[in-house]
PDB file of C-alpha atoms in Angstrom:
ATOM      1  CA  UNK Z   1     122.089 112.745  84.934  1.00  0.00           C
ATOM      2  CA  UNK Z   2     118.385 113.445  84.677  1.00  0.00           C
ATOM      3  CA  UNK Z   3     116.672 116.233  82.789  1.00  0.00           C
ATOM      4  CA  UNK Z   4     116.692 118.585  85.783  1.00  0.00           C
ATOM      5  CA  UNK Z   5     120.307 119.376  84.957  1.00  0.00           C
ATOM      6  CA  UNK Z   6     119.529 120.724  81.486  1.00  0.00           C
ATOM      7  CA  UNK Z   7     120.945 124.205  81.246  1.00  0.00           C
ATOM      8  CA  UNK Z   8     120.106 127.313  79.310  1.00  0.00           C
ATOM      9  CA  UNK Z   9     122.834 127.696  76.657  1.00  0.00           C
ATOM     10  CA  UNK Z  10     122.513 131.463  76.889  1.00  0.00           C
ATOM     11  CA  UNK Z  11     123.933 131.415  80.417  1.00  0.00           C
ATOM     12  CA  UNK Z  12     127.148 129.906  79.072  1.00  0.00           C
ATOM     13  CA  UNK Z  13     127.417 132.444  76.284  1.00  0.00           C
ATOM     14  CA  UNK Z  14     126.673 135.562  78.355  1.00  0.00           C
ATOM     15  CA  UNK Z  15     128.647 134.985  81.526  1.00  0.00           C
ATOM     16  CA  UNK Z  16     131.901 133.055  81.651  1.00  0.00           C
ATOM     17  CA  UNK Z  17     132.124 133.124  85.453  1.00  0.00           C
ATOM     18  CA  UNK Z  18     128.606 131.703  85.844  1.00  0.00           C
ATOM     19  CA  UNK Z  19     129.512 129.045  83.294  1.00  0.00           C
ATOM     20  CA  UNK Z  20     132.613 128.035  85.240  1.00  0.00           C
ATOM     21  CA  UNK Z  21     130.648 127.814  88.500  1.00  0.00           C
ATOM     22  CA  UNK Z  22     127.867 125.811  86.862  1.00  0.00           C
ATOM     23  CA  UNK Z  23     130.311 123.341  85.314  1.00  0.00           C
ATOM     24  CA  UNK Z  24     132.092 122.882  88.651  1.00  0.00           C
ATOM     25  CA  UNK Z  25     128.777 122.271  90.426  1.00  0.00           C
ATOM     26  CA  UNK Z  26     127.641 119.838  87.732  1.00  0.00           C
ATOM     27  CA  UNK Z  27     130.938 117.990  87.967  1.00  0.00           C
ATOM     28  CA  UNK Z  28     130.623 117.682  91.756  1.00  0.00           C
ATOM     29  CA  UNK Z  29     127.030 116.492  91.426  1.00  0.00           C
ATOM     30  CA  UNK Z  30     127.948 113.879  88.817  1.00  0.00           C
ATOM     31  CA  UNK Z  31     130.782 112.585  90.984  1.00  0.00           C
ATOM     32  CA  UNK Z  32     128.425 112.427  93.979  1.00  0.00           C
ATOM     33  CA  UNK Z  33     125.826 110.536  91.950  1.00  0.00           C
ATOM     34  CA  UNK Z  34     128.341 107.998  90.673  1.00  0.00           C
ATOM     35  CA  UNK Z  35     129.951 107.367  94.074  1.00  0.00           C
ATOM     36  CA  UNK Z  36     127.103 107.692  96.581  1.00  0.00           C
ATOM     37  CA  UNK Z  37     124.447 105.825  94.614  1.00  0.00           C
ATOM     38  CA  UNK Z  38     126.490 102.650  95.094  1.00  0.00           C
ATOM     39  CA  UNK Z  39     125.912 102.636  98.855  1.00  0.00           C
ATOM     40  CA  UNK Z  40     122.739 102.005 100.834  1.00  0.00           C
ATOM     41  CA  UNK Z  41     123.074 104.911 103.252  1.00  0.00           C
ATOM     42  CA  UNK Z  42     125.030 108.137 103.717  1.00  0.00           C
ATOM     43  CA  UNK Z  43     125.108 110.794 106.399  1.00  0.00           C
ATOM     44  CA  UNK Z  44     122.784 113.774 106.276  1.00  0.00           C
ATOM     45  CA  UNK Z  45     125.941 115.910 106.113  1.00  0.00           C
ATOM     46  CA  UNK Z  46     127.083 114.199 102.895  1.00  0.00           C
ATOM     47  CA  UNK Z  47     123.616 114.519 101.376  1.00  0.00           C
ATOM     48  CA  UNK Z  48     123.558 118.230 102.208  1.00  0.00           C
ATOM     49  CA  UNK Z  49     126.663 118.782 100.054  1.00  0.00           C
ATOM     50  CA  UNK Z  50     124.670 117.538  97.058  1.00  0.00           C
ATOM     51  CA  UNK Z  51     121.626 119.603  98.025  1.00  0.00           C
ATOM     52  CA  UNK Z  52     123.719 122.758  98.389  1.00  0.00           C
ATOM     53  CA  UNK Z  53     125.303 122.200  94.953  1.00  0.00           C
ATOM     54  CA  UNK Z  54     121.881 121.640  93.403  1.00  0.00           C
ATOM     55  CA  UNK Z  55     120.496 124.807  95.015  1.00  0.00           C
ATOM     56  CA  UNK Z  56     123.528 126.824  93.871  1.00  0.00           C
ATOM     57  CA  UNK Z  57     122.919 125.668  90.298  1.00  0.00           C
ATOM     58  CA  UNK Z  58     119.212 126.368  90.512  1.00  0.00           C
ATOM     59  CA  UNK Z  59     119.849 129.883  91.853  1.00  0.00           C
ATOM     60  CA  UNK Z  60     122.030 130.623  88.833  1.00  0.00           C
ATOM     61  CA  UNK Z  61     119.159 129.602  86.567  1.00  0.00           C
ATOM     62  CA  UNK Z  62     116.245 131.065  88.558  1.00  0.00           C
ATOM     63  CA  UNK Z  63     118.133 133.994  90.135  1.00  0.00           C
ATOM     64  CA  UNK Z  64     115.955 136.017  92.540  1.00  0.00           C
ATOM     65  CA  UNK Z  65     112.954 133.756  91.903  1.00  0.00           C
ATOM     66  CA  UNK Z  66     114.368 131.087  94.239  1.00  0.00           C
ATOM     67  CA  UNK Z  67     114.872 131.544  97.953  1.00  0.00           C
ATOM     68  CA  UNK Z  68     116.223 128.598  99.954  1.00  0.00           C
ATOM     69  CA  UNK Z  69     116.010 128.406 103.732  1.00  0.00           C
ATOM     70  CA  UNK Z  70     117.375 125.515 105.743  1.00  0.00           C
ATOM     71  CA  UNK Z  71     117.146 124.730 109.422  1.00  0.00           C
ATOM     72  CA  UNK Z  72     119.136 121.662 110.349  1.00  0.00           C
ATOM     73  CA  UNK Z  73     119.727 120.508 113.879  1.00  0.00           C
ATOM     74  CA  UNK Z  74     123.474 119.933 114.168  1.00  0.00           C
ATOM     75  CA  UNK Z  75     123.115 116.520 115.825  1.00  0.00           C
ATOM     76  CA  UNK Z  76     121.134 115.176 112.838  1.00  0.00           C
ATOM     77  CA  UNK Z  77     124.088 115.546 110.450  1.00  0.00           C
ATOM     78  CA  UNK Z  78     125.524 112.166 111.501  1.00  0.00           C
ATOM     79  CA  UNK Z  79     122.313 110.210 110.870  1.00  0.00           C
ATOM     80  CA  UNK Z  80     122.190 107.828 107.938  1.00  0.00           C
ATOM     81  CA  UNK Z  81     119.682 108.201 105.121  1.00  0.00           C
ATOM     82  CA  UNK Z  82     119.332 106.684 101.659  1.00  0.00           C
ATOM     83  CA  UNK Z  83     121.442 108.651  99.159  1.00  0.00           C
ATOM     84  CA  UNK Z  84     119.680 111.222  96.975  1.00  0.00           C
ATOM     85  CA  UNK Z  85     116.646 111.341  99.288  1.00  0.00           C
ATOM     86  CA  UNK Z  86     116.737 114.992 100.329  1.00  0.00           C
ATOM     87  CA  UNK Z  87     118.185 116.010  96.972  1.00  0.00           C
ATOM     88  CA  UNK Z  88     115.219 114.460  95.134  1.00  0.00           C
ATOM     89  CA  UNK Z  89     112.741 116.265  97.374  1.00  0.00           C
ATOM     90  CA  UNK Z  90     114.493 119.598  96.822  1.00  0.00           C
ATOM     91  CA  UNK Z  91     114.783 118.925  93.089  1.00  0.00           C
ATOM     92  CA  UNK Z  92     111.044 118.239  92.880  1.00  0.00           C
ATOM     93  CA  UNK Z  93     110.354 121.452  94.811  1.00  0.00           C
ATOM     94  CA  UNK Z  94     112.391 123.427  92.267  1.00  0.00           C
ATOM     95  CA  UNK Z  95     111.301 121.595  89.124  1.00  0.00           C
ATOM     96  CA  UNK Z  96     107.588 121.158  89.838  1.00  0.00           C
ATOM     97  CA  UNK Z  97     107.128 124.110  92.166  1.00  0.00           C
ATOM     98  CA  UNK Z  98     109.279 127.233  92.072  1.00  0.00           C
ATOM     99  CA  UNK Z  99     110.316 127.081  88.395  1.00  0.00           C
ATOM    100  CA  UNK Z 100     106.632 127.084  87.380  1.00  0.00           C
ATOM    101  CA  UNK Z 101     105.820 130.236  89.346  1.00  0.00           C
ATOM    102  CA  UNK Z 102     106.373 133.538  87.562  1.00  0.00           C
ATOM    103  CA  UNK Z 103     107.211 135.283  90.835  1.00  0.00           C
ATOM    104  CA  UNK Z 104     109.208 132.319  92.135  1.00  0.00           C
ATOM    105  CA  UNK Z 105     109.007 131.246  95.739  1.00  0.00           C
ATOM    106  CA  UNK Z 106     110.633 129.720  98.781  1.00  0.00           C
ATOM    107  CA  UNK Z 107     111.910 126.250  99.555  1.00  0.00           C
ATOM    108  CA  UNK Z 108     112.285 125.465 103.244  1.00  0.00           C
ATOM    109  CA  UNK Z 109     114.261 122.461 104.414  1.00  0.00           C
ATOM    110  CA  UNK Z 110     113.919 121.414 108.044  1.00  0.00           C
ATOM    111  CA  UNK Z 111     115.771 118.462 109.545  1.00  0.00           C
ATOM    112  CA  UNK Z 112     115.282 117.602 113.190  1.00  0.00           C
ATOM    113  CA  UNK Z 113     115.167 114.719 115.636  1.00  0.00           C
ATOM    114  CA  UNK Z 114     111.896 114.206 117.481  1.00  0.00           C
ATOM    115  CA  UNK Z 115     110.588 111.259 119.477  1.00  0.00           C
ATOM    116  CA  UNK Z 116     113.344 108.860 118.289  1.00  0.00           C
ATOM    117  CA  UNK Z 117     112.665 109.783 114.652  1.00  0.00           C
ATOM    118  CA  UNK Z 118     114.655 111.784 112.117  1.00  0.00           C
ATOM    119  CA  UNK Z 119     112.213 114.256 110.582  1.00  0.00           C
ATOM    120  CA  UNK Z 120     113.014 115.653 107.126  1.00  0.00           C
ATOM    121  CA  UNK Z 121     110.589 118.224 105.762  1.00  0.00           C
ATOM    122  CA  UNK Z 122     110.780 120.083 102.463  1.00  0.00           C
ATOM    123  CA  UNK Z 123     108.187 122.822 101.909  1.00  0.00           C
ATOM    124  CA  UNK Z 124     107.838 124.877  98.776  1.00  0.00           C
ATOM    125  CA  UNK Z 125     105.594 127.637  97.550  1.00  0.00           C
ATOM    126  CA  UNK Z 126     103.035 126.265  95.108  1.00  0.00           C
ATOM    127  CA  UNK Z 127     100.371 123.672  94.570  1.00  0.00           C
ATOM    128  CA  UNK Z 128     100.522 119.900  94.485  1.00  0.00           C
ATOM    129  CA  UNK Z 129      99.819 119.122  90.862  1.00  0.00           C
ATOM    130  CA  UNK Z 130     100.649 115.683  89.549  1.00  0.00           C
ATOM    131  CA  UNK Z 131     100.442 115.495  85.774  1.00  0.00           C
ATOM    132  CA  UNK Z 132      98.623 112.524  84.258  1.00  0.00           C
ATOM    133  CA  UNK Z 133     101.715 111.665  82.204  1.00  0.00           C
ATOM    134  CA  UNK Z 134     104.070 111.868  85.174  1.00  0.00           C
ATOM    135  CA  UNK Z 135     105.887 108.670  86.109  1.00  0.00           C
ATOM    136  CA  UNK Z 136     106.572 109.982  89.623  1.00  0.00           C
ATOM    137  CA  UNK Z 137     109.829 108.026  89.438  1.00  0.00           C
ATOM    138  CA  UNK Z 138     111.597 110.264  91.976  1.00  0.00           C
ATOM    139  CA  UNK Z 139     108.866 109.767  94.573  1.00  0.00           C
ATOM    140  CA  UNK Z 140     108.767 106.029  93.898  1.00  0.00           C
ATOM    141  CA  UNK Z 141     112.549 105.845  94.331  1.00  0.00           C
ATOM    142  CA  UNK Z 142     112.346 107.591  97.697  1.00  0.00           C
ATOM    143  CA  UNK Z 143     109.643 105.214  98.917  1.00  0.00           C
ATOM    144  CA  UNK Z 144     111.568 102.150  97.715  1.00  0.00           C
ATOM    145  CA  UNK Z 145     114.844 103.250  99.290  1.00  0.00           C
ATOM    146  CA  UNK Z 146     113.162 104.006 102.598  1.00  0.00           C
ATOM    147  CA  UNK Z 147     111.367 100.654 102.557  1.00  0.00           C
ATOM    148  CA  UNK Z 148     114.560  98.736 101.764  1.00  0.00           C
ATOM    149  CA  UNK Z 149     116.466 100.301 104.652  1.00  0.00           C
ATOM    150  CA  UNK Z 150     113.767 100.705 107.284  1.00  0.00           C
ATOM    151  CA  UNK Z 151     110.750  98.637 106.272  1.00  0.00           C
ATOM    152  CA  UNK Z 152     107.486  99.979 107.651  1.00  0.00           C
ATOM    153  CA  UNK Z 153     109.290 102.016 110.314  1.00  0.00           C
ATOM    154  CA  UNK Z 154     109.964 104.871 107.855  1.00  0.00           C
ATOM    155  CA  UNK Z 155     107.227 107.003 106.333  1.00  0.00           C
ATOM    156  CA  UNK Z 156     106.929 109.404 103.426  1.00  0.00           C
ATOM    157  CA  UNK Z 157     104.054 111.798 102.809  1.00  0.00           C
ATOM    158  CA  UNK Z 158     103.290 114.528 100.314  1.00  0.00           C
ATOM    159  CA  UNK Z 159     100.505 117.053 100.795  1.00  0.00           C
ATOM    160  CA  UNK Z 160      99.414 120.594  99.999  1.00  0.00           C
ATOM    161  CA  UNK Z 161      98.569 123.014 102.785  1.00  0.00           C
ATOM    162  CA  UNK Z 162      97.866 126.741 102.558  1.00  0.00           C
ATOM    163  CA  UNK Z 163      99.711 127.391  99.294  1.00  0.00           C
ATOM    164  CA  UNK Z 164     102.660 125.129 100.108  1.00  0.00           C
ATOM    165  CA  UNK Z 165     103.615 121.626  99.045  1.00  0.00           C
ATOM    166  CA  UNK Z 166     105.022 119.673 101.997  1.00  0.00           C
ATOM    167  CA  UNK Z 167     107.089 116.504 101.639  1.00  0.00           C
ATOM    168  CA  UNK Z 168     107.830 114.745 104.919  1.00  0.00           C
ATOM    169  CA  UNK Z 169     110.076 111.787 105.662  1.00  0.00           C
ATOM    170  CA  UNK Z 170     110.305 110.116 109.061  1.00  0.00           C
ATOM    171  CA  UNK Z 171     113.146 107.679 109.690  1.00  0.00           C
ATOM    172  CA  UNK Z 172     113.800 105.828 112.940  1.00  0.00           C
ATOM    173  CA  UNK Z 173     116.922 106.960 114.758  1.00  0.00           C
ATOM    174  CA  UNK Z 174     119.270 104.044 115.278  1.00  0.00           C
TER     175      UNK Z 174
END
């Protein structure tokens, strides 16, 4: 498990119910990571289970500072994507975006099908700041997984626009 799952020990001490929920979510995420990372592709629906667990954990830590909005076209849930793709985008939005903002912010996840492409877009409040010491391993992993499955037919972009960081993935519908 990467460093994004490090938890504030005070949460465990202060609130037993939050601790139980967090441990359950962490357990589910670990199981997902161990099982799903062994396959090349999973459904959007399966990936969303991991994303929802990650968001639930993050909301316990960030409380009212994190708002998560998702708009997912129902028919896209059966499409195949590389495992941990959406989760990594959402994790980056929390870790490098919302958690660094005193007032917090919003993460918006949109998944749709347009012009024979699956469009996955994660927007978060904040600025696109890439630290000099950053390995950008998560972004590199996404690009590699997309390339392995789809070659040049899939695209990934990351940009800042009007106070939001926008990560976009386009995958051909099969």
